[in-house]
Coordinates of C-alpha atoms and ligand atoms in Angstrom, one line a residue:
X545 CA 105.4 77.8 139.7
X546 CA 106.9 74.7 140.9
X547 CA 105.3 72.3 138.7
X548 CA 105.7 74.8 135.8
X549 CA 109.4 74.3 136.0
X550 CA 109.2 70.1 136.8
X551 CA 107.1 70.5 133.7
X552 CA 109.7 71.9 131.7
X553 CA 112.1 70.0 133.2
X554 CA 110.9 67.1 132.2
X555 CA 109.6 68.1 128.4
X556 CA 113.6 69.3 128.0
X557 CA 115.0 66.2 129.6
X558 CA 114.6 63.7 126.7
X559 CA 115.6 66.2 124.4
X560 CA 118.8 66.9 126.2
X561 CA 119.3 63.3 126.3
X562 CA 118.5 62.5 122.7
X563 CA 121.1 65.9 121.7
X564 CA 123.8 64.0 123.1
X565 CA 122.8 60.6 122.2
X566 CA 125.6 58.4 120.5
X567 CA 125.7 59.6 117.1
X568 CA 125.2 56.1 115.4
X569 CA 121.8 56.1 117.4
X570 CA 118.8 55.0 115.7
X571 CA 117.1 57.8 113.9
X572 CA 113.2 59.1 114.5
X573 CA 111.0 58.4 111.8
X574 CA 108.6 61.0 110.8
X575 CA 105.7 59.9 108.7
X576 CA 104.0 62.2 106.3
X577 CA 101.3 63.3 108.2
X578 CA 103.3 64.0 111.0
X579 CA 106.0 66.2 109.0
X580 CA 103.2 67.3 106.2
X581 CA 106.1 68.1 103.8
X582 CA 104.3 69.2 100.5
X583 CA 106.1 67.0 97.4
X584 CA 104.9 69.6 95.2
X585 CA 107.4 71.8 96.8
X586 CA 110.6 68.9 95.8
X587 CA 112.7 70.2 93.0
X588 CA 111.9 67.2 90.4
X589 CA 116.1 67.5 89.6
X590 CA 117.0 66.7 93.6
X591 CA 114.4 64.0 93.3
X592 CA 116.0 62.3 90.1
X593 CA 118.9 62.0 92.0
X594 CA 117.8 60.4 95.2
X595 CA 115.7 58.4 93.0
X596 CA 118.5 56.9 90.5
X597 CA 120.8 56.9 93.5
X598 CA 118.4 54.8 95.1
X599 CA 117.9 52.3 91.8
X600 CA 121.5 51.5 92.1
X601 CA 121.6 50.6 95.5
X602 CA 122.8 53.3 97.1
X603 CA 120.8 55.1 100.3
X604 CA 119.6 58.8 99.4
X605 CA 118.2 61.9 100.8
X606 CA 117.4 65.6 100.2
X607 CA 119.2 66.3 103.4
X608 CA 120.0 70.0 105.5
X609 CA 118.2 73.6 104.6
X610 CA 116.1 72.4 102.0
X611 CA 114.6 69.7 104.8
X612 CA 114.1 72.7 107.0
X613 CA 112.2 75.1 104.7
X614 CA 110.0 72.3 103.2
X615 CA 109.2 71.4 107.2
X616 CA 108.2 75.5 107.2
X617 CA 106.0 74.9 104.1
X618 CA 108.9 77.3 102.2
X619 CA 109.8 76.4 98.4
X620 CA 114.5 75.9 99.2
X621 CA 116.4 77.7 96.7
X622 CA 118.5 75.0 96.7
X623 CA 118.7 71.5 97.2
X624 CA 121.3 69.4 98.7
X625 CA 121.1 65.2 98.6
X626 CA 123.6 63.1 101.2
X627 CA 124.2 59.4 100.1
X628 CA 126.4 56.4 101.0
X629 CA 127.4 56.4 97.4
X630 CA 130.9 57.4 97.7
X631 CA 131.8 60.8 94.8
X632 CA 133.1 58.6 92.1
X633 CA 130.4 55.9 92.6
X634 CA 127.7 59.3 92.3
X635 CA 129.2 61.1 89.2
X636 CA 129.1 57.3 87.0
X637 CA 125.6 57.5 87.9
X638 CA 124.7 60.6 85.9
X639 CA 125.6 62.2 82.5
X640 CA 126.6 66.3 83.3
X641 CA 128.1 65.4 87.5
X642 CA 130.9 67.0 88.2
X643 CA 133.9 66.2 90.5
X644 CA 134.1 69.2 93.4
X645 CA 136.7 69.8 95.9
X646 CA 139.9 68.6 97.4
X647 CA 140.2 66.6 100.6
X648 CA 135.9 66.6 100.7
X649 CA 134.9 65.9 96.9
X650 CA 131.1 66.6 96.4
X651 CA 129.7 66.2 93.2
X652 CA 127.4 68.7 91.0
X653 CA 124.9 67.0 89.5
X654 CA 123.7 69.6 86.8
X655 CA 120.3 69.8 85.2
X656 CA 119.4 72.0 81.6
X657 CA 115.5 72.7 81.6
X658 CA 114.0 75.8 80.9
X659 CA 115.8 78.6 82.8
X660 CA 118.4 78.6 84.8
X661 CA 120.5 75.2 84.9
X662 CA 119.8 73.2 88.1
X663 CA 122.6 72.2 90.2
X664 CA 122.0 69.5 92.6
X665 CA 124.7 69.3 95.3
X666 CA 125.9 65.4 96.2
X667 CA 127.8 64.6 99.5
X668 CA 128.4 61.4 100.5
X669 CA 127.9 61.1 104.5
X670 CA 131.0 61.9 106.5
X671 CA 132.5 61.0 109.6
X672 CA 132.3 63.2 112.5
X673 CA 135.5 65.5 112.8
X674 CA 136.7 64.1 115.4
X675 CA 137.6 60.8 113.9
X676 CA 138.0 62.5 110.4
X677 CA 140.4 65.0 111.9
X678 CA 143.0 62.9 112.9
X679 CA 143.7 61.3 109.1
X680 CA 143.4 65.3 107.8
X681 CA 146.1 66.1 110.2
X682 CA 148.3 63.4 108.8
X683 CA 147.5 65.1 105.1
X684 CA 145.8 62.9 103.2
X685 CA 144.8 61.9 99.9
X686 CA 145.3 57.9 100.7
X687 CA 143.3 58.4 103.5
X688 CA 140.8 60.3 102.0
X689 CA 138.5 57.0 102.2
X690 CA 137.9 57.1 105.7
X691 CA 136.6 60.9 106.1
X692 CA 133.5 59.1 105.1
X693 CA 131.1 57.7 107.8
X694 CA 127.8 57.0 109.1
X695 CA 124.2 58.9 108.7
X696 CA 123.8 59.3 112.2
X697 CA 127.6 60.9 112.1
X698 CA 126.9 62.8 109.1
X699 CA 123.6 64.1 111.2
X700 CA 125.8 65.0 114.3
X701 CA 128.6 66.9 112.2
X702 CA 125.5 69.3 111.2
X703 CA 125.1 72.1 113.0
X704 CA 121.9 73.1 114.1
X705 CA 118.8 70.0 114.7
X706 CA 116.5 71.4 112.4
X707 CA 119.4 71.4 109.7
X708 CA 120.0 68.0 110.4
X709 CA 116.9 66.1 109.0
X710 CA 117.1 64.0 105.9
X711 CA 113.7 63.6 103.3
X712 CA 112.9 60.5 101.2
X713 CA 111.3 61.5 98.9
X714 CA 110.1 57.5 97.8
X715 CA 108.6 56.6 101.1
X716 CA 107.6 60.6 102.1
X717 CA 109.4 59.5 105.7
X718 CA 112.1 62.2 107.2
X719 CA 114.4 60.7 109.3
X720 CA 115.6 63.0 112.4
X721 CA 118.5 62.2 114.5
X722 CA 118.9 65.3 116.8
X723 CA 115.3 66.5 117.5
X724 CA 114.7 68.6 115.1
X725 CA 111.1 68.3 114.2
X726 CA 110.1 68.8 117.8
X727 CA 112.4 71.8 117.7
X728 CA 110.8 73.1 114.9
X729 CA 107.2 72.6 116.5
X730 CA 108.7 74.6 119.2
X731 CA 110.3 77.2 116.7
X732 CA 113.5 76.7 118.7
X733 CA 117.0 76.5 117.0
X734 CA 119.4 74.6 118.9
X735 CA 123.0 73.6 117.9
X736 CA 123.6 70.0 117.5
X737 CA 126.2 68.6 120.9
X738 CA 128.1 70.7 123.1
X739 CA 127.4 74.6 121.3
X740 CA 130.3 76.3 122.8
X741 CA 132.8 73.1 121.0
X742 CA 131.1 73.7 118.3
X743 CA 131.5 77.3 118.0
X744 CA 135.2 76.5 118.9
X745 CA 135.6 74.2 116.1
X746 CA 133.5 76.6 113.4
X747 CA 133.2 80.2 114.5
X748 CA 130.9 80.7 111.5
X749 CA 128.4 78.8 113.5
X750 CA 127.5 81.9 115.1
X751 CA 127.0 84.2 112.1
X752 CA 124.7 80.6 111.0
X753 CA 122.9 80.6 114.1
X754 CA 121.4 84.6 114.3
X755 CA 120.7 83.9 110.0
X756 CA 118.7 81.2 110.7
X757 CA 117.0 83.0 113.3
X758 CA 116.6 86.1 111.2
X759 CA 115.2 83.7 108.6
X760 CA 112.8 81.2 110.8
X761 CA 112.1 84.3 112.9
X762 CA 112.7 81.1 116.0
X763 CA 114.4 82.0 119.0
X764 CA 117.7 80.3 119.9
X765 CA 117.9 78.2 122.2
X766 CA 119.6 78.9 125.8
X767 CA 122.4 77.2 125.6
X768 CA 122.9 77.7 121.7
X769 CA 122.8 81.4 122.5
X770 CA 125.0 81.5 125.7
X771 CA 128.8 81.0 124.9
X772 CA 128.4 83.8 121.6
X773 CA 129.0 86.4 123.5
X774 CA 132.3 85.2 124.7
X775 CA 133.3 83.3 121.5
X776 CA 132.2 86.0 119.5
X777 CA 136.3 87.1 119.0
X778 CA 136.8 83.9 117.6
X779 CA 135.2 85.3 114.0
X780 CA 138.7 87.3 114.1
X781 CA 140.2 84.4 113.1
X782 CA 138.0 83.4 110.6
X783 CA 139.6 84.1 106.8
X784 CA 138.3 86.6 105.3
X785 CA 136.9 84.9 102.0
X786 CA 134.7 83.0 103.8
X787 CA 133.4 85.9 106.6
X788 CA 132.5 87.6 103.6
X789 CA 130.6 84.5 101.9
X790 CA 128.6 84.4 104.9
X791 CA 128.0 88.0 105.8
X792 CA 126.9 88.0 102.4
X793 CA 124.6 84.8 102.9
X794 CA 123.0 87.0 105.7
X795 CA 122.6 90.3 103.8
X796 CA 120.9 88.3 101.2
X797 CA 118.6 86.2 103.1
X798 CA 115.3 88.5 101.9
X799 CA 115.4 88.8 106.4
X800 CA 118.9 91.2 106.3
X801 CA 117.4 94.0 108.9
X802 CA 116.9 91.1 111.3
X803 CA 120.0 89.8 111.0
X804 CA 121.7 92.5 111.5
X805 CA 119.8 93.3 114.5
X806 CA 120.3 89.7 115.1
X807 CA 124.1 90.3 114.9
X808 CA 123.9 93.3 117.2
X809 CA 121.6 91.4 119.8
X810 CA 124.6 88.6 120.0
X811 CA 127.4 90.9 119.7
X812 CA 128.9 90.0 116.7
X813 CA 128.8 93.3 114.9
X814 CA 132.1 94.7 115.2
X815 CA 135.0 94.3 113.3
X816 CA 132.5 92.5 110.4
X817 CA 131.5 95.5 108.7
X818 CA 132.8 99.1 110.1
X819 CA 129.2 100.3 109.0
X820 CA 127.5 97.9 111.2
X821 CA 130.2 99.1 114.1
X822 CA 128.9 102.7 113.9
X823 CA 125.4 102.3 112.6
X824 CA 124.5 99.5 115.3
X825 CA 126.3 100.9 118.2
X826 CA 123.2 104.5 117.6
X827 CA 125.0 107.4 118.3
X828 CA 122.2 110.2 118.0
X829 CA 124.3 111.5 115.2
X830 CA 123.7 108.3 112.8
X831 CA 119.8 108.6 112.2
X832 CA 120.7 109.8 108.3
X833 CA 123.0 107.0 107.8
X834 CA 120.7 104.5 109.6
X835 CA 117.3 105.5 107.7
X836 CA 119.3 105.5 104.5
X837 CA 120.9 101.4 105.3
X838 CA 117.1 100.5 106.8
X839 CA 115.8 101.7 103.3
X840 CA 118.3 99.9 101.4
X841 CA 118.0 96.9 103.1
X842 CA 114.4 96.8 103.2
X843 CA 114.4 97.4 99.8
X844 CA 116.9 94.2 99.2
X845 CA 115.0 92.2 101.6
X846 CA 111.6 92.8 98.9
X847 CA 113.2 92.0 96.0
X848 CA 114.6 88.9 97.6
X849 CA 111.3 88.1 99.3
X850 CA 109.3 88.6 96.0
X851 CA 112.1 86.3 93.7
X852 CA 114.0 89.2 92.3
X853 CA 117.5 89.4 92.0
X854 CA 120.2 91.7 94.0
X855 CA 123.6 92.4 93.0
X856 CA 126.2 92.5 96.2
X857 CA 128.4 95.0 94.8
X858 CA 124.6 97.4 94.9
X859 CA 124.2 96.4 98.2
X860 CA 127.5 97.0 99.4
X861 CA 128.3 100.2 98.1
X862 CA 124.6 101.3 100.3
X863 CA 126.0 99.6 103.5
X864 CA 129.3 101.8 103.0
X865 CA 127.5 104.6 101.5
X866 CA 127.0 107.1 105.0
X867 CA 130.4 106.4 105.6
X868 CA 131.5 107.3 102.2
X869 CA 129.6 111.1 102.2
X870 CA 131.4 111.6 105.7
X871 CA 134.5 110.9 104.2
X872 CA 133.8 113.3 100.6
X873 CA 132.5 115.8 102.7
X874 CA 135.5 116.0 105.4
X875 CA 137.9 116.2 102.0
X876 CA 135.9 118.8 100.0
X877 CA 135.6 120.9 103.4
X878 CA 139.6 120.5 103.6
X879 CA 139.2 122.1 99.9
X880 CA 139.3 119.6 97.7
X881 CA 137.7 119.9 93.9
X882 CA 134.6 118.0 94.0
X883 CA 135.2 114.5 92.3
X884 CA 138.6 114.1 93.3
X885 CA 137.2 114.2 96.8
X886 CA 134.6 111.7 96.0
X887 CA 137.2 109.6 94.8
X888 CA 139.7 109.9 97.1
X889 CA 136.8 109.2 99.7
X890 CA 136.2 105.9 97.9
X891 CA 139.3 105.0 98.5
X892 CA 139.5 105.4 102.0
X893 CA 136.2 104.0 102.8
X894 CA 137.1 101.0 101.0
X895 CA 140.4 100.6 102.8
X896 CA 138.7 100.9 106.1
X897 CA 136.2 98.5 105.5
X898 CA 138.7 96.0 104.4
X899 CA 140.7 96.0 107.6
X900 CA 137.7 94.2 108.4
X901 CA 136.2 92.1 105.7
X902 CA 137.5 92.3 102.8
X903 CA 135.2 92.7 99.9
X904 CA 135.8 90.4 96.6
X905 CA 137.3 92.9 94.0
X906 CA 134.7 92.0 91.4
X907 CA 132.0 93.2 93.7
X908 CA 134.4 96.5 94.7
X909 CA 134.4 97.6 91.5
X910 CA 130.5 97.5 90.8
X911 CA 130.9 99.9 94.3
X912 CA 133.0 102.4 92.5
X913 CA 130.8 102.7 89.6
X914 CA 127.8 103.0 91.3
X915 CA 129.2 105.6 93.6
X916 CA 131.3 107.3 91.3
X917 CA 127.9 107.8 88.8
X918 CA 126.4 109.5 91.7
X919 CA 127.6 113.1 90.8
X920 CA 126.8 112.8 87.2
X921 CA 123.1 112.7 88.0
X922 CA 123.1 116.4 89.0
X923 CA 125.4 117.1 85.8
X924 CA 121.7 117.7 83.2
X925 CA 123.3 119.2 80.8
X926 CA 125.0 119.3 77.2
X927 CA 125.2 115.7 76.3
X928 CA 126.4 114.3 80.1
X929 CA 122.8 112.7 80.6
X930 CA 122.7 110.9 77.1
X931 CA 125.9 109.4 78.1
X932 CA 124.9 108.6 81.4
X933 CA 122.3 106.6 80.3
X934 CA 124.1 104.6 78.0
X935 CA 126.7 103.3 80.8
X936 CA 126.4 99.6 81.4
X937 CA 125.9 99.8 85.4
X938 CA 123.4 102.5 84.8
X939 CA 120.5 100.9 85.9
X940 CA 122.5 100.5 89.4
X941 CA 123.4 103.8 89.4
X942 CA 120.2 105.2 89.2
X943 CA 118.2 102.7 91.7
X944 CA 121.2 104.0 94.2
X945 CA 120.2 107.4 93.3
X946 CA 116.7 107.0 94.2
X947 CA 117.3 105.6 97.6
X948 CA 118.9 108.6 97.5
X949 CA 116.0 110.5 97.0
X950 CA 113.5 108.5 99.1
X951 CA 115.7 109.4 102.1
X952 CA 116.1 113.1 101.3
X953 CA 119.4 113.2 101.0
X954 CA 118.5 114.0 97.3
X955 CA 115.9 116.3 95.8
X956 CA 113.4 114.2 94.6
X957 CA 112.6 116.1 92.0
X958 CA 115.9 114.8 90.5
X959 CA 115.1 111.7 90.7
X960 CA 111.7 111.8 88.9
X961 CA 113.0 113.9 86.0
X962 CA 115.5 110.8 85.6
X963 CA 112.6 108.5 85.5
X964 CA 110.8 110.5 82.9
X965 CA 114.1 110.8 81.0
X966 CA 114.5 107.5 80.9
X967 CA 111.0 106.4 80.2
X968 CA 110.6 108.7 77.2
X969 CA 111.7 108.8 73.7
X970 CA 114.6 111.5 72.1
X971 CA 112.1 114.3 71.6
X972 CA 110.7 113.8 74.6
X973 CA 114.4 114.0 76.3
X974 CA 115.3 116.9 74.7
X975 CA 112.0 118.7 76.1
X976 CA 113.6 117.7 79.7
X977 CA 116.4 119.0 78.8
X978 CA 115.3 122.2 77.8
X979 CA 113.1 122.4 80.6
X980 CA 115.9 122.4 83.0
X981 CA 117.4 124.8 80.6
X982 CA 114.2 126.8 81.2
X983 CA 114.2 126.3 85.2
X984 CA 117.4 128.3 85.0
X985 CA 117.1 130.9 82.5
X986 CA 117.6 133.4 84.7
X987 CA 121.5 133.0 84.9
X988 CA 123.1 134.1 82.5
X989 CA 126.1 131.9 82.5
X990 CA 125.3 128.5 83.1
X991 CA 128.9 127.0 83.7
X992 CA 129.2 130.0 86.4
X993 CA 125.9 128.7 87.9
X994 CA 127.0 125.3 87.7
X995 CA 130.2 125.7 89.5
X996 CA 129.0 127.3 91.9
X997 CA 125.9 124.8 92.8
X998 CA 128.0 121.8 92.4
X999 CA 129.8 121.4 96.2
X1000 CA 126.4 122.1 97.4
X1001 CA 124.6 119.6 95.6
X1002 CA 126.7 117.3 94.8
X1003 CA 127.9 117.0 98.9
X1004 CA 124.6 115.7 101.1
X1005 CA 123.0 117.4 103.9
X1006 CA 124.4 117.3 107.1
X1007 CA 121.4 114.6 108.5
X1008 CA 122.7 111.9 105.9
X1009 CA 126.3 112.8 106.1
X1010 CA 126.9 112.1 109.6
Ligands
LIG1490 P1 120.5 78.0 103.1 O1 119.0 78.1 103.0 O2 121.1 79.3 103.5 O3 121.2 77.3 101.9 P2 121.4 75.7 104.5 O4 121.0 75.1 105.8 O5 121.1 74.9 103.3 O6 120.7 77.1 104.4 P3 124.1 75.6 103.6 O7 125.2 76.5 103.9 O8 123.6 75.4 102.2 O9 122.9 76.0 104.5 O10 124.5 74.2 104.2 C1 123.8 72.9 104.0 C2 123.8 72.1 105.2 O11 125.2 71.8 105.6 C3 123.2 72.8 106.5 O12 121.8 72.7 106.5 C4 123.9 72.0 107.6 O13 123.3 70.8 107.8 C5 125.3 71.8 107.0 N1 126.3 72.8 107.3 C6 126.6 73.9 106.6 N2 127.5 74.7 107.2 C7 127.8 74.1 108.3 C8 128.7 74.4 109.4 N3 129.4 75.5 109.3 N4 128.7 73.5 110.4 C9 128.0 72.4 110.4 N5 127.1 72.1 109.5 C10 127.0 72.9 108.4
LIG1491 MG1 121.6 75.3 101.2

């Protein structure tokens, strides 16, 4: 037991040493056989860069996430390069670069091939905050020059050690200030210095620190784990724009049900998302809502996982969804007409949820639609479904609806005559139509009939409601 614990003692000592080393330190070098990065996983754009960046002189390096996920043998879906080269000295380099920012100017190196353009994120290394914080706080264009430092104070302004690793992709050699590739041999995320400063000076770093985890599926470290649950109040004071980039960085991670039990294993839950508040803190009463978010999320963690796209505003409006049927249902039982009360329930729902983070308006509205078509896929009849169909979000609108289904809240049945409707030509949808004609012949008035089904069908079950 005894020697167990001098053993870990001294395995952790030089790493606790080398974590709060003086930042201009000299760097490990990691050989390719040690770090057994695979080059066919480089983006041929990020290398380019480093590549012409290195021609004129300048230091270069694929620096940060990508670094990480080519360490875990995963192709990065992005790719960041840190130089020396100051911006202006990067964008006369390169024919489509593009000044970004104010007081931290990056440049966007694009790149036109077959698909999707490439954009290749340049930074030139920067001083640690605390020396770049005290010419910020004088305001600063003219001394804009000196936010720029060091590599080894770039690496320390990073936040976590396996984030903090730069590539060469001309000598295959990663060079590792903090520790990371030992941590990542140890599948151990750690924050770079003093975590609890760090939290202080970027509360965000704790939303970062349970995705990554969620992601790498490594634990966090002791001390990198300890002072969340007291900081965790600091995310109030985060501005909302970017809570919401993040939270939406973790949703969209292809790992989002981890993160979010990630989120409720740290803490951070509340006050992010009011869903997450009730769904995460299980009352008995929210299995409906929570197998309905699990499904959606699982679902959006496939697509992710197998390179498809996902839109936010989809994945919002199922996040908000259980809370939105309590809130239709509580106004039709007060005795309000059907789709007013869906409406009116949107409302609410979306004003709760932005007394915590507020969603971007272009996403809110994709919410509406896809909530607001939701009724209209129990309306088969006359010409509703043709228009339905014809809608521009409809293809949202109907993979909503059968989540819908999968979970019950919906007949099924529904669902699959939309998916024949859909898959067949105009003869073929007028036979559907006709046989739900057929399935109720026996009333004699279908508006009647249809009145009175609609409440009932058009309001969920208890189970998902609650
Ligand atoms: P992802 O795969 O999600 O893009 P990433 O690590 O690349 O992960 P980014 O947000 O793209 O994350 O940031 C790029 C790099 O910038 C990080 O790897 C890290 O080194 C640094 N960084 C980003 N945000 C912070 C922060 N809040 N504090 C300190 N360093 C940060
Ligand atoms: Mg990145």
């Amino acid at each position: 037991m005894i020697t167990k614990f001098i053993k870990r003692i001294l395995r952790r000592d030089p790493m606790v040493k080398h974590t709060q080393s003086n930042h201009s330190g000299a760097p490990k070098r990691i050989a390719k056989k040690a770090h057994r990065i695979d080059p066919h996983l480089l983006s041929k754009n990020a290398v380019k860069v480093t590549h012409t960046l290195q021609q004129a002189g300048y230091e270069a390096f694929i620096v940060g996430g990508a670094v990480r996920d080519l360490a875990l043998g995963i192709s990065p879906k992005d790719f960041d390069v840190a130089t020396n080269a100051t911006p202006d000295q990067v964008q006369r380099l390169f024919r489509k670069a593009r000044l970004i920012g104010r007081r931290f100017q990056i440049v966007h190196v694009t790149f036109f091939g077959k698909g999707h353009p490439e954009i290749i994120e340049v930074s030139t290394f920067r001083a640690l905050l605390d020396n770049a914080g005290d010419h910020v706080a004088e305001s600063g264009r003219i001394l804009r020059d000196n936010v720029w430092g060091s590599q080894g104070e770039d690496a320390a302004r990073r936040d976590f050690t396996i984030n903090a690793m730069y590539y060469d992709p001309s000598t295959e050699t990663v060079l590792d200030y903090h520790g990371g590739m030992a941590d990542m041999q140890k599948k151990t995320l750690r924050m770079i210095g003093d975590p609890a400063k760090r939290y202080r000076e970027d509360p965000v770093r704790m939303l970062r620190a349970v995705r990554f985890a969620a992601k790498t599926g490594f634990e966090l470290d002791g001390a990198t784990r300890a002072p969340i649950a007291k900081l965790g109040k600091l995310l109030n004071d985060v501005p909302s724009a970017r809570l919401f980039d993040e939270i939406l960085k973790l949703l969209m991670s292809g790992y989002s049900w981890a993160a979010i039990q990630g989120l409720k294993d740290a803490g951070l839950h509340h006050g992010l998302l009011p869903l997450l508040d009730h769904i995460l803190d299980t009352g008995a009463d929210s299995k409906g809502a929570n197998d309905f978010v699990k499904l959606a999320l699982a679902n959006t963690d496939d697509r992710i996982q197998s390179g498809k796209s996902v839109s936010a505003g989809f994945l919002f409006a199922t996040l908000l969804w259980p809370d939105l049927l309590k809130n239709w249902k509580a106004n039709s039982s007060k005795g309000m007409a059907n789709i007013p009360a869906l409406h009116d329930a949107m409302d609410d729902t979306i004003a709760t949820q932005s007394s915590g983070m507020t969603i971007q308006r272009r996403f809110e509205s994709d919410m509406r639609e896809i909530w607001s078509m939701q009724p209209r896929f129990e309306r088969r009849v006359g010409r509703y479904p043709y228009r339905l169909i014809e809608s521009p979000r409809f293809r949202a609108g109907y993979d909503f609806m059968l989540l819908r289904c999968a979970t019950g809240e919906l007949n099924p049945a529904i669902g699959q005559w939309w998916t024949d409707f859909i898959a067949t030509d105009s003869t073929g949808q007028d036979e559907l139509m006709a046989s739900i004609k057929n399935e109720s012949s026996n009333s004699s008035n279908p508006a009647k009939r249809r009145r009175r089904r609609k409440p009932k069908a058009a309001v969920p079950p208890e189970s998902a409601a609650s």
